PDB file of N, CA and C in Angstrom:
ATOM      1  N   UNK A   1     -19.212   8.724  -6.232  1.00 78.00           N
ATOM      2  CA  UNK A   1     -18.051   7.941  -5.845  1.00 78.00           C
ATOM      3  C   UNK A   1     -18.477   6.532  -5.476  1.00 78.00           C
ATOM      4  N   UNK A   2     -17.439   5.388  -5.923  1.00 92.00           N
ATOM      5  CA  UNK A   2     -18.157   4.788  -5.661  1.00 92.00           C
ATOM      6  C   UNK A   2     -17.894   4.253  -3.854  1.00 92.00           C
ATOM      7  N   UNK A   3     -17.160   4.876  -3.167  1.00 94.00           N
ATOM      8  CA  UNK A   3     -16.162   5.084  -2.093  1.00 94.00           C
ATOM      9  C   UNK A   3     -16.911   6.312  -0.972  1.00 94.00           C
ATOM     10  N   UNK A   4     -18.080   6.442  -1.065  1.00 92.00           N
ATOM     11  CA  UNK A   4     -18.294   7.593  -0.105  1.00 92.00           C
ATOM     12  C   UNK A   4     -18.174   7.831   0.929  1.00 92.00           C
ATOM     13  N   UNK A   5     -18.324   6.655   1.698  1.00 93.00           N
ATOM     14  CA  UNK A   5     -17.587   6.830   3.365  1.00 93.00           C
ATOM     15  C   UNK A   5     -16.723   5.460   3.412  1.00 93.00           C
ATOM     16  N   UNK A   6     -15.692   5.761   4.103  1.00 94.00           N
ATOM     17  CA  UNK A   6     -14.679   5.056   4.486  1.00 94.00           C
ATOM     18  C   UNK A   6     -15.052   3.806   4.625  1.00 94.00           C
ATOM     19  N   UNK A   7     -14.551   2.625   3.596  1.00 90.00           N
ATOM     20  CA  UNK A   7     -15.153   1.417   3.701  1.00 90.00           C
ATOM     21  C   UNK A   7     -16.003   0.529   3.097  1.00 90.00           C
ATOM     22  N   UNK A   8     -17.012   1.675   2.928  1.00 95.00           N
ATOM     23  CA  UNK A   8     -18.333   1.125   2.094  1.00 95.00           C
ATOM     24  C   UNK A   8     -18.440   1.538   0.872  1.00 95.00           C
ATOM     25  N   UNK A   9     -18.547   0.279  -0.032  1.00 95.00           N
ATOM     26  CA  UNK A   9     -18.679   0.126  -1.581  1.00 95.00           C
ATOM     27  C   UNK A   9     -20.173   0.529  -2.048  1.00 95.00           C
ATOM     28  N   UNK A  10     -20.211   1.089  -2.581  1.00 96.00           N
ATOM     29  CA  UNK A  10     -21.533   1.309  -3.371  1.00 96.00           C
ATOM     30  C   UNK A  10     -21.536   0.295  -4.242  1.00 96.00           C
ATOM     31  N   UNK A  11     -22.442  -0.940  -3.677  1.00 96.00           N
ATOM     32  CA  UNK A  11     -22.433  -2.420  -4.289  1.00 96.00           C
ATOM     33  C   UNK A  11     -23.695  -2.205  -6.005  1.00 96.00           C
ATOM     34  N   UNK A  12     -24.135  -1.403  -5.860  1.00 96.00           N
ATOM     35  CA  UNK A  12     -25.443  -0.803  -7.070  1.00 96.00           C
ATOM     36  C   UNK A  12     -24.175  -0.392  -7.827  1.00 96.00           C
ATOM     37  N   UNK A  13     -23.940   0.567  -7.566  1.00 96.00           N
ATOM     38  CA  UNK A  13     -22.605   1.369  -8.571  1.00 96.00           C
ATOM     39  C   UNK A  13     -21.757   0.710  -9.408  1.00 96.00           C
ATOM     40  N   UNK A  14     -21.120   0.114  -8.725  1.00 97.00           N
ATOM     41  CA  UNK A  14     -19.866  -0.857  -8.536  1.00 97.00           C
ATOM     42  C   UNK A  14     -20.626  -2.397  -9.719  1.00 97.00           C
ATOM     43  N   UNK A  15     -21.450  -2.869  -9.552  1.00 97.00           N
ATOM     44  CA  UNK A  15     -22.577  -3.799 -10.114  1.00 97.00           C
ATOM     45  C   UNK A  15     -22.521  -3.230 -11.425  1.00 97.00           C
ATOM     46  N   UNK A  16     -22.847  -1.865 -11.668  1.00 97.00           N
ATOM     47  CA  UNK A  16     -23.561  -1.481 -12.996  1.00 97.00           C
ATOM     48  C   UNK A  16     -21.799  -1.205 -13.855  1.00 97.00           C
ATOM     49  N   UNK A  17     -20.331  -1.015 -13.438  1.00 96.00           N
ATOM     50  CA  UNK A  17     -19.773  -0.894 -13.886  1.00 96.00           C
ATOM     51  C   UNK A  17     -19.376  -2.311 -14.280  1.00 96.00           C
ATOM     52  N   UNK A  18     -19.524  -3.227 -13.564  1.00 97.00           N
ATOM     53  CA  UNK A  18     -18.997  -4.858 -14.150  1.00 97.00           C
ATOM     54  C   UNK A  18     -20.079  -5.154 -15.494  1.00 97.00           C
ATOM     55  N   UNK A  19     -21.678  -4.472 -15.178  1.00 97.00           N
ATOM     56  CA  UNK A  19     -22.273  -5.102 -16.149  1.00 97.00           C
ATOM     57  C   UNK A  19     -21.948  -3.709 -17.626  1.00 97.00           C
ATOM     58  N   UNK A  20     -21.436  -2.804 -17.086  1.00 97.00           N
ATOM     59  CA  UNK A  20     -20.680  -1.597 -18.669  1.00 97.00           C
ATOM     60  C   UNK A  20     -19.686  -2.988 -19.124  1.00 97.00           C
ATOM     61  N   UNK A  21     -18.611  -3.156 -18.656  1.00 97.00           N
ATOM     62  CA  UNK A  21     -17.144  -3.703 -18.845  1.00 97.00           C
ATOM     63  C   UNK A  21     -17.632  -5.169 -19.415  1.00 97.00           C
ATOM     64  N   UNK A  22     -18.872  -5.827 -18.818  1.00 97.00           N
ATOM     65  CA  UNK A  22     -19.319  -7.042 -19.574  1.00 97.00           C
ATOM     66  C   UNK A  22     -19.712  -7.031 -21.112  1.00 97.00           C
ATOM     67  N   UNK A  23     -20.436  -6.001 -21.245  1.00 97.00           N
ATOM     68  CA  UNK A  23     -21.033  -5.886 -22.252  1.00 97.00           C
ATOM     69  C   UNK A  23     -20.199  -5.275 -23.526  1.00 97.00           C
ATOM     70  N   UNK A  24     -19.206  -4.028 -22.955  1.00 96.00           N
ATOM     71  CA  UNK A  24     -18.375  -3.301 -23.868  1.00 96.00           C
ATOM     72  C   UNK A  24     -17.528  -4.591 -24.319  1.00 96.00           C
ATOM     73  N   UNK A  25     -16.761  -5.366 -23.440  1.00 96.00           N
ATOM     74  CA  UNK A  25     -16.294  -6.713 -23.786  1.00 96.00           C
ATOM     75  C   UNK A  25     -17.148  -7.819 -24.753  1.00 96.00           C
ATOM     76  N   UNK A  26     -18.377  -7.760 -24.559  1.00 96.00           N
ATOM     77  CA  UNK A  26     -19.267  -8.866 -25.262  1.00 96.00           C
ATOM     78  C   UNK A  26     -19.052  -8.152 -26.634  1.00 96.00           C
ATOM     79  N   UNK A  27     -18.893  -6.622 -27.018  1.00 97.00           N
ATOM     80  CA  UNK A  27     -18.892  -6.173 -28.356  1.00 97.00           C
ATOM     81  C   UNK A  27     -17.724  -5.768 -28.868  1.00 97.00           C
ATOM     82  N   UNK A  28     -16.821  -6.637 -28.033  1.00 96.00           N
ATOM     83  CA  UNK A  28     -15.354  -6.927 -28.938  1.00 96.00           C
ATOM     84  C   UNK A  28     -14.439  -5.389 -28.639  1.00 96.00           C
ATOM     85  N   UNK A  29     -14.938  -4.593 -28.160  1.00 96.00           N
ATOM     86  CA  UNK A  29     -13.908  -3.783 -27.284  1.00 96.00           C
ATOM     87  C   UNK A  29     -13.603  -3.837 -26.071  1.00 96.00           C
ATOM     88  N   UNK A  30     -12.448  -3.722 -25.789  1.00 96.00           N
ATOM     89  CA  UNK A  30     -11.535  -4.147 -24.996  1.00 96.00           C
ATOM     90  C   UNK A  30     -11.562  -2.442 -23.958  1.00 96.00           C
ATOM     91  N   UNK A  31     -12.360  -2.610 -22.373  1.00 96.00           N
ATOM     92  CA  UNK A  31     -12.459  -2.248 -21.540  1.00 96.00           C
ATOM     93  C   UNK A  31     -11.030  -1.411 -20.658  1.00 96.00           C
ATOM     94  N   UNK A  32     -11.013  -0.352 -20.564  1.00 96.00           N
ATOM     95  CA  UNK A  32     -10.118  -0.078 -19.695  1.00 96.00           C
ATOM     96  C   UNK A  32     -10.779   1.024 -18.760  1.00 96.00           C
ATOM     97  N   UNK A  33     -10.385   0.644 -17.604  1.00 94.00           N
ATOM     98  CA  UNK A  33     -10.514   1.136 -15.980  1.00 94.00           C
ATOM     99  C   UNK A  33      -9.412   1.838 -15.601  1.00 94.00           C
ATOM    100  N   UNK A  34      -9.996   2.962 -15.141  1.00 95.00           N
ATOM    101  CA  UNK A  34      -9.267   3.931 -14.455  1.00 95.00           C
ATOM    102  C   UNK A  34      -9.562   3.749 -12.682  1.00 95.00           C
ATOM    103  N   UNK A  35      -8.592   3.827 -11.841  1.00 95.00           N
ATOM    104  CA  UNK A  35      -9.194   3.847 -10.593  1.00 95.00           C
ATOM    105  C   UNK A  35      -9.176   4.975 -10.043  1.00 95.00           C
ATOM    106  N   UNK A  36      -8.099   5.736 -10.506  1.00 93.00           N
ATOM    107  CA  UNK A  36      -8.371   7.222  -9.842  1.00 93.00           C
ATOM    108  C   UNK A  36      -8.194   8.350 -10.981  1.00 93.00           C
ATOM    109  N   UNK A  37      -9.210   9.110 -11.137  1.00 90.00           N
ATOM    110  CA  UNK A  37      -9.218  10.140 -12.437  1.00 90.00           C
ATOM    111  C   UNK A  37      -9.635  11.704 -11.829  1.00 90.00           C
ATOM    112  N   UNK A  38      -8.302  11.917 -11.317  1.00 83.00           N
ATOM    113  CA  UNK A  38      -8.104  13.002 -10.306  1.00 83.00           C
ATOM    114  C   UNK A  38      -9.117  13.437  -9.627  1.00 83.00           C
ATOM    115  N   UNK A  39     -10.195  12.738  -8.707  1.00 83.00           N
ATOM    116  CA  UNK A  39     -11.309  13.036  -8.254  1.00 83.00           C
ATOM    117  C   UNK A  39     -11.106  12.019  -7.311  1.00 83.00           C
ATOM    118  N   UNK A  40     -11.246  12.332  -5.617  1.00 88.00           N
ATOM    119  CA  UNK A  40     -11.267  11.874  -5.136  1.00 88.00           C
ATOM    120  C   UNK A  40     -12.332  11.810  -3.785  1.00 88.00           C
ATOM    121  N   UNK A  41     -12.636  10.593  -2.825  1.00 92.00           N
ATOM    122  CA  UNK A  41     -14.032  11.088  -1.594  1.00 92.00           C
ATOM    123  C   UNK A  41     -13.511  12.334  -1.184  1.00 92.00           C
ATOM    124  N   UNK A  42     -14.165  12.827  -0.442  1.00 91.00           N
ATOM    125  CA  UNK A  42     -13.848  14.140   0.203  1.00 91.00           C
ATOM    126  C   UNK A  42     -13.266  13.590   1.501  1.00 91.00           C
ATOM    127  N   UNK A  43     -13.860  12.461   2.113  1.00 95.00           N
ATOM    128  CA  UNK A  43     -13.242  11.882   3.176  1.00 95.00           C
ATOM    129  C   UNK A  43     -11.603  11.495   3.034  1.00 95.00           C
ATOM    130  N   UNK A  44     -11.328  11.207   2.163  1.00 94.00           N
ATOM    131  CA  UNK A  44     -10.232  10.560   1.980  1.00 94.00           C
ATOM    132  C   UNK A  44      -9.420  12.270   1.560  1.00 94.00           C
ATOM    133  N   UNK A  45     -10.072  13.385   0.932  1.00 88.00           N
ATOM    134  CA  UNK A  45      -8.873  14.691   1.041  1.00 88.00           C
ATOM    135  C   UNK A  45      -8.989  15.197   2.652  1.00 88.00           C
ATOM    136  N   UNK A  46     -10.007  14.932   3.351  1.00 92.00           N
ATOM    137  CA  UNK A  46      -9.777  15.601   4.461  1.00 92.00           C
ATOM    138  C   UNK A  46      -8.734  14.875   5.464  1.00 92.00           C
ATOM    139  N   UNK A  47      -8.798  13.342   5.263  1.00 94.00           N
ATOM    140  CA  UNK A  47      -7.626  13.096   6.107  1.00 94.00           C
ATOM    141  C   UNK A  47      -6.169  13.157   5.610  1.00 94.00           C
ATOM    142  N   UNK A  48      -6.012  13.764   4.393  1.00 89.00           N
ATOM    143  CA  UNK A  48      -4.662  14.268   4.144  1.00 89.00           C
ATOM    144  C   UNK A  48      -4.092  13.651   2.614  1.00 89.00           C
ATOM    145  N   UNK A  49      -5.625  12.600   1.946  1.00 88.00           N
ATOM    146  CA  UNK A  49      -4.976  12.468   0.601  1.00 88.00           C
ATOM    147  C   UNK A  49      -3.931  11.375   0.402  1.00 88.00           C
ATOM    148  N   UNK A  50      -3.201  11.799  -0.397  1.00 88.00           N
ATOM    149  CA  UNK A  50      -2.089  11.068  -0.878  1.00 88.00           C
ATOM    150  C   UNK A  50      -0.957  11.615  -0.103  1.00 88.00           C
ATOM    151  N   UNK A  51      -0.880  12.964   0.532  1.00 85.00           N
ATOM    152  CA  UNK A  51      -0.127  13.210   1.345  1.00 85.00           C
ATOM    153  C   UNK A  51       0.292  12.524   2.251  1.00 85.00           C
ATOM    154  N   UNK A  52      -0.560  11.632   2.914  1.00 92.00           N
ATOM    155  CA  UNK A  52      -0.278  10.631   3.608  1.00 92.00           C
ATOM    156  C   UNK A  52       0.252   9.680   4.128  1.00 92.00           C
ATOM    157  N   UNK A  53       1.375   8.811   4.128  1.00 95.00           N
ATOM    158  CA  UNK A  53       1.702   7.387   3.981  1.00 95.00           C
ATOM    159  C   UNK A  53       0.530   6.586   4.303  1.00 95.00           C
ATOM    160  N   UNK A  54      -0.436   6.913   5.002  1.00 94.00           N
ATOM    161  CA  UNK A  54      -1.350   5.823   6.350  1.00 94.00           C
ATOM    162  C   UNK A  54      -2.713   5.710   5.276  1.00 94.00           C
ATOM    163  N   UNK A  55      -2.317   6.724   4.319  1.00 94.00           N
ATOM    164  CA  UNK A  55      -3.656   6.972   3.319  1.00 94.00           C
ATOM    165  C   UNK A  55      -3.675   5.403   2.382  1.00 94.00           C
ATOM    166  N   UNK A  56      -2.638   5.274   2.074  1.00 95.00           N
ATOM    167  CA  UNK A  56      -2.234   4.435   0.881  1.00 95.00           C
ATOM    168  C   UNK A  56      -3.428   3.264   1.347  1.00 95.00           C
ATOM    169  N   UNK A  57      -3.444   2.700   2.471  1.00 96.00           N
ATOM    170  CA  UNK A  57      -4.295   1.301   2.520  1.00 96.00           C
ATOM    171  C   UNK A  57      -5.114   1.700   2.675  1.00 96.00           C
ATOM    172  N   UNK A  58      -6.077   2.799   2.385  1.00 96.00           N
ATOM    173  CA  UNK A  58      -7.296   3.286   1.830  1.00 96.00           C
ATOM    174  C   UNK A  58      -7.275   2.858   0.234  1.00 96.00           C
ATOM    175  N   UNK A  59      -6.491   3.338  -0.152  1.00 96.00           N
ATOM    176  CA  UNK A  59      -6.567   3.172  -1.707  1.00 96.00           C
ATOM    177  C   UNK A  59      -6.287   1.920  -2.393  1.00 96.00           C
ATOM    178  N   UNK A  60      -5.662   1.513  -1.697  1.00 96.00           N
ATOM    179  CA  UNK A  60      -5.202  -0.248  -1.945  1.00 96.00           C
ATOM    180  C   UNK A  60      -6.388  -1.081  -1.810  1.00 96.00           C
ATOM    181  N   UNK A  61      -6.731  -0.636  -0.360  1.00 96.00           N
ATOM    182  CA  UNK A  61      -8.209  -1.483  -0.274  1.00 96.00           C
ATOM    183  C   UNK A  61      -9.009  -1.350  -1.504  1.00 96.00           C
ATOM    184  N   UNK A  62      -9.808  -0.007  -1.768  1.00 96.00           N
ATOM    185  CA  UNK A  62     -10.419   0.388  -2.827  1.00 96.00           C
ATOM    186  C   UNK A  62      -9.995  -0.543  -4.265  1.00 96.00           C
ATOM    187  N   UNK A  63      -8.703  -0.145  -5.096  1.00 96.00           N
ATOM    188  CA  UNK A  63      -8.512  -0.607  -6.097  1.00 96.00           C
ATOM    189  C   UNK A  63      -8.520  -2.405  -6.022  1.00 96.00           C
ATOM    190  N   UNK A  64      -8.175  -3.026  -4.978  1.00 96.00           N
ATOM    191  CA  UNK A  64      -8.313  -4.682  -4.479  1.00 96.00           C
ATOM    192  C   UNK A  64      -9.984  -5.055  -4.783  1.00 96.00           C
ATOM    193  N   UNK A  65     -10.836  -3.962  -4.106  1.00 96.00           N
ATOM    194  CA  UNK A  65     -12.397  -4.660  -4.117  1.00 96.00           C
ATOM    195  C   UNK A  65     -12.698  -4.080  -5.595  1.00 96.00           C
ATOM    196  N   UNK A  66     -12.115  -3.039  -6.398  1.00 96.00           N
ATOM    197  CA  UNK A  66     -12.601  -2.546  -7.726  1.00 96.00           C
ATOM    198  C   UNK A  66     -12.111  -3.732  -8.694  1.00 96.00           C
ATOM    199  N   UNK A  67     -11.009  -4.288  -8.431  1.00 96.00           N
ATOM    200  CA  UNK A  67     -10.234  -5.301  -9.420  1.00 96.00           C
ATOM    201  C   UNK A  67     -11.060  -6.637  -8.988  1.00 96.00           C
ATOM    202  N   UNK A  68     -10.833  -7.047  -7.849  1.00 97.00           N
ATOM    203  CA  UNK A  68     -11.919  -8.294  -7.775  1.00 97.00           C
ATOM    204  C   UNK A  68     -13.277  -8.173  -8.476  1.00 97.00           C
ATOM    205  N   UNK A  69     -13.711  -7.475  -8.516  1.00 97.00           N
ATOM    206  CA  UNK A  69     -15.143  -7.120  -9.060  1.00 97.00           C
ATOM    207  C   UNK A  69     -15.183  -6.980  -9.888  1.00 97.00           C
ATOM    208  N   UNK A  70     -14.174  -6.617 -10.958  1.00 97.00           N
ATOM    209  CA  UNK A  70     -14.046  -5.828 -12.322  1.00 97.00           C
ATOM    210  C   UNK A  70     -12.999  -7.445 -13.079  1.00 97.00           C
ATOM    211  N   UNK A  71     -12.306  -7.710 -12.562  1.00 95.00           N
ATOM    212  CA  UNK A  71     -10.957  -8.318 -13.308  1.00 95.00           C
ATOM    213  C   UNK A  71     -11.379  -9.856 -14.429  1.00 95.00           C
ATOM    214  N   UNK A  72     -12.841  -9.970 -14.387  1.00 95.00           N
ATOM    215  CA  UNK A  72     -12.931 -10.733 -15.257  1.00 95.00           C
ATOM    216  C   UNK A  72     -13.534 -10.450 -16.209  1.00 95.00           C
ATOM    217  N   UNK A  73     -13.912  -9.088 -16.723  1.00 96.00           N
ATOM    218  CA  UNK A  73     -14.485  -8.497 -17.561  1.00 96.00           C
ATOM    219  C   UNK A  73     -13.173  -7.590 -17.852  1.00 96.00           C
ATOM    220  N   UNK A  74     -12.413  -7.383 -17.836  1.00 95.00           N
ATOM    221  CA  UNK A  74     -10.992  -6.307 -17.933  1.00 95.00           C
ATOM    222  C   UNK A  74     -10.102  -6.559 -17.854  1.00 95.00           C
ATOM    223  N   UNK A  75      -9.133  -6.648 -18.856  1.00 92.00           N
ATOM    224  CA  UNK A  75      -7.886  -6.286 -18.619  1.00 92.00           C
ATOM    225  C   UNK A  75      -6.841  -5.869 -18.518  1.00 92.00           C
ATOM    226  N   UNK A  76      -7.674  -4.425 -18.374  1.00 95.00           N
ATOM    227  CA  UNK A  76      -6.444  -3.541 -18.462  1.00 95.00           C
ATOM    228  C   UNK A  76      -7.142  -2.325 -17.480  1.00 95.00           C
ATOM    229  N   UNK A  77      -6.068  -2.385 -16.490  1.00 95.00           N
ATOM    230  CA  UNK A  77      -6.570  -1.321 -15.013  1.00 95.00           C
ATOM    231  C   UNK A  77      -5.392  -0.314 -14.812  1.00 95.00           C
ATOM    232  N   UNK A  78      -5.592   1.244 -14.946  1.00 95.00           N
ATOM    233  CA  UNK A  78      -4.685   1.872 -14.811  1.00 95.00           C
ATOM    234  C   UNK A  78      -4.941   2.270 -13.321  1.00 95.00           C
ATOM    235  N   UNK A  79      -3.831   2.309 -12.934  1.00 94.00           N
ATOM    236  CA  UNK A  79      -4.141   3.293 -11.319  1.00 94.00           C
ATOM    237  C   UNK A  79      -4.595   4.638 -10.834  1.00 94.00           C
ATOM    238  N   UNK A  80      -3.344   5.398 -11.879  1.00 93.00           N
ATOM    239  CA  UNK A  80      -4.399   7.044 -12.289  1.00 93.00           C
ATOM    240  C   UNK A  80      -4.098   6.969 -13.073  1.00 93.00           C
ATOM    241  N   UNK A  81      -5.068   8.044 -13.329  1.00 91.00           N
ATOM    242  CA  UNK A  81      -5.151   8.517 -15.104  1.00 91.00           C
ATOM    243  C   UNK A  81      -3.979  10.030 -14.671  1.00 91.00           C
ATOM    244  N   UNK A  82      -3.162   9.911 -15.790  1.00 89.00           N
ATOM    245  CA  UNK A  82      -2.111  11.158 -16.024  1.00 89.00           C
ATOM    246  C   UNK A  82      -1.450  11.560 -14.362  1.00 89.00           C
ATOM    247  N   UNK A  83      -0.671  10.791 -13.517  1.00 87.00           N
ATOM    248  CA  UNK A  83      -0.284  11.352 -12.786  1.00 87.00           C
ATOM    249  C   UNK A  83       0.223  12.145 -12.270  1.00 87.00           C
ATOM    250  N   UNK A  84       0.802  12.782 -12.945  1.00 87.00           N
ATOM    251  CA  UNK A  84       1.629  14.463 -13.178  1.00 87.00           C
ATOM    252  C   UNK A  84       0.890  15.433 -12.604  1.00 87.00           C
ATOM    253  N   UNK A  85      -0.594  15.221 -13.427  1.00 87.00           N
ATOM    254  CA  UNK A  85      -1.549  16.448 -13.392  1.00 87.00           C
ATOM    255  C   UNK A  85      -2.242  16.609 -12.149  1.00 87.00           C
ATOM    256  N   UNK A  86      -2.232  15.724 -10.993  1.00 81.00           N
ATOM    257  CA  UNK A  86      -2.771  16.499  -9.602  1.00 81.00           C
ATOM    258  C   UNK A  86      -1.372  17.216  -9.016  1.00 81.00           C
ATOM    259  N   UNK A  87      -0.715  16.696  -8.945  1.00 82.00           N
ATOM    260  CA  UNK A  87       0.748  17.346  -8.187  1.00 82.00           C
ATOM    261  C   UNK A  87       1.016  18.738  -8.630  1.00 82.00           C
ATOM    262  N   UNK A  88       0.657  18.022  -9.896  1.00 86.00           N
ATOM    263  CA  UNK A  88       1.473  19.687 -10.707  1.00 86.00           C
ATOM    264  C   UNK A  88       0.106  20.841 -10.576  1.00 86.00           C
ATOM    265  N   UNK A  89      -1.345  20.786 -10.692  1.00 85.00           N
ATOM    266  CA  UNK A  89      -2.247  21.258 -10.328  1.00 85.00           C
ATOM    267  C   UNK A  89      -2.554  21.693  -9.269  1.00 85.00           C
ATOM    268  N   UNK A  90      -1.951  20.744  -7.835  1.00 81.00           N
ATOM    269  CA  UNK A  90      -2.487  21.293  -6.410  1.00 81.00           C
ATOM    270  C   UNK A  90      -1.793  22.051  -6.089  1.00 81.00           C
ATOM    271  N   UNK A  91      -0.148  21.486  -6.284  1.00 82.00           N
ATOM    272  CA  UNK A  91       0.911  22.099  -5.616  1.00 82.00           C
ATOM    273  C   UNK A  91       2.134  23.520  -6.687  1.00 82.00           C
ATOM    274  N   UNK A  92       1.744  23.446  -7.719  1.00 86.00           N
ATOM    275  CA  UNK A  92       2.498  24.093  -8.414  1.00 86.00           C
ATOM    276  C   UNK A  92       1.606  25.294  -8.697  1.00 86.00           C
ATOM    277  N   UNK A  93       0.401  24.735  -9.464  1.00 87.00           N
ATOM    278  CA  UNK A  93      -0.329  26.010  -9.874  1.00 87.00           C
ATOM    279  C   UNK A  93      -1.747  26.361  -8.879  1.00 87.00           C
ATOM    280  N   UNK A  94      -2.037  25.412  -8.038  1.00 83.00           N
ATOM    281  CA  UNK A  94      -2.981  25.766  -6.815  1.00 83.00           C
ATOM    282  C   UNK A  94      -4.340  25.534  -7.316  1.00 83.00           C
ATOM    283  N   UNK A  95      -4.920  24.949  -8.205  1.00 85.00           N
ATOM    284  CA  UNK A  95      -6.172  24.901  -8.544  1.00 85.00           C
ATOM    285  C   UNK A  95      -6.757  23.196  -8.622  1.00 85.00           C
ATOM    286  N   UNK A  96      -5.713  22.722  -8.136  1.00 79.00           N
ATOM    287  CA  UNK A  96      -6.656  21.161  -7.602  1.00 79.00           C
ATOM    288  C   UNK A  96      -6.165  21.356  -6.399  1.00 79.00           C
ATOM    289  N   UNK A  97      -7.181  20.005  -5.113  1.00 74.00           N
ATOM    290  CA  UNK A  97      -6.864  20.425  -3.810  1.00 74.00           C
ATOM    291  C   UNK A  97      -5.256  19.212  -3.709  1.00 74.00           C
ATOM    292  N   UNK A  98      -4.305  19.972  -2.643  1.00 74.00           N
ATOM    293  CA  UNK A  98      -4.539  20.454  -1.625  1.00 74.00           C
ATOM    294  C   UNK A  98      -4.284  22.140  -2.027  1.00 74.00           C
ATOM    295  N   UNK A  99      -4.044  22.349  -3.119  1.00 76.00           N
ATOM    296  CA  UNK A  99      -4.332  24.232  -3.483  1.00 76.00           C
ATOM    297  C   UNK A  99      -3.271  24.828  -3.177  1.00 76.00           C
ATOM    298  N   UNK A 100      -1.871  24.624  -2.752  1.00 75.00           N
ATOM    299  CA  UNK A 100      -1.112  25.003  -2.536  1.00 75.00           C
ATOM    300  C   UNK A 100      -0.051  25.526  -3.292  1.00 75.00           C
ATOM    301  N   UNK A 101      -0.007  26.704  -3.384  1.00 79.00           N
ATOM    302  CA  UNK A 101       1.148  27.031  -4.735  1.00 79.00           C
ATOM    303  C   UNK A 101       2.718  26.797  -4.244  1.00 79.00           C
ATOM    304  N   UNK A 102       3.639  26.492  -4.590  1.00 71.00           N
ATOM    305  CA  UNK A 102       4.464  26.579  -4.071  1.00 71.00           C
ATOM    306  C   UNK A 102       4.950  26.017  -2.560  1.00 71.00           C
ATOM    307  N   UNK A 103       4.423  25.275  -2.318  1.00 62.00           N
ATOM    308  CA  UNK A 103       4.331  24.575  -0.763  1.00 62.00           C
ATOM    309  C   UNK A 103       4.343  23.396  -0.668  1.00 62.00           C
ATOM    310  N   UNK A 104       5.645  22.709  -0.470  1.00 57.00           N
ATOM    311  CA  UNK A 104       5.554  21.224  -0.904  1.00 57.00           C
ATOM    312  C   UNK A 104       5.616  20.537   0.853  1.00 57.00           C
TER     313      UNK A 104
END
């Protein structure tokens, strides 16, 4: 992740994806970024996720320092990839977290 504890960027990580997105760009394909691809810190499911309202400026922060870092090599940033598929996974059929079948 590049997000492992609350706050702190994995500046190595984070580095080696501007220099992917530089280069995939230098060879004439056109870069696209995902910021969330149903995988998330563990810190961020234990305090409640997306369930949250208070969560959101966790994630805002995150995608703000991923786009500054990224946005001149890219242009094109999705927020999640397939949003349907955690909701319908955690809460419908129980096999992404928060695992809940039927329990909204």
């Amino acid at each position: 992740h590049l997000e492992a504890t609350p706050g702190t960027i994995d500046e190595i990580a984070l580095q080696h994806y501007v220099e992917a997105a530089a280069y995939i760009k230098s060879r004439g394909i056109v870069p696209i970024i995902t910021l969330h691809h149903f995988v998330e810190p563990l810190w961020f499911t234990q305090m409640g996720g997306f369930e949250k309202t208070k969560n959101i400026d966790y994630f805002f922060r995150f995608c703000r320092q991923v786009y500054d870092a990224l946005c001149e090599h890219v242009d094109v940033i999705v927020t999640f990839n397939e949003p349907a598929v955690p909701p319908t996974m955690g809460l419908v059929l129980g096999d992404f977290p928060p695992n809940r079948i039927g329990r909204f």
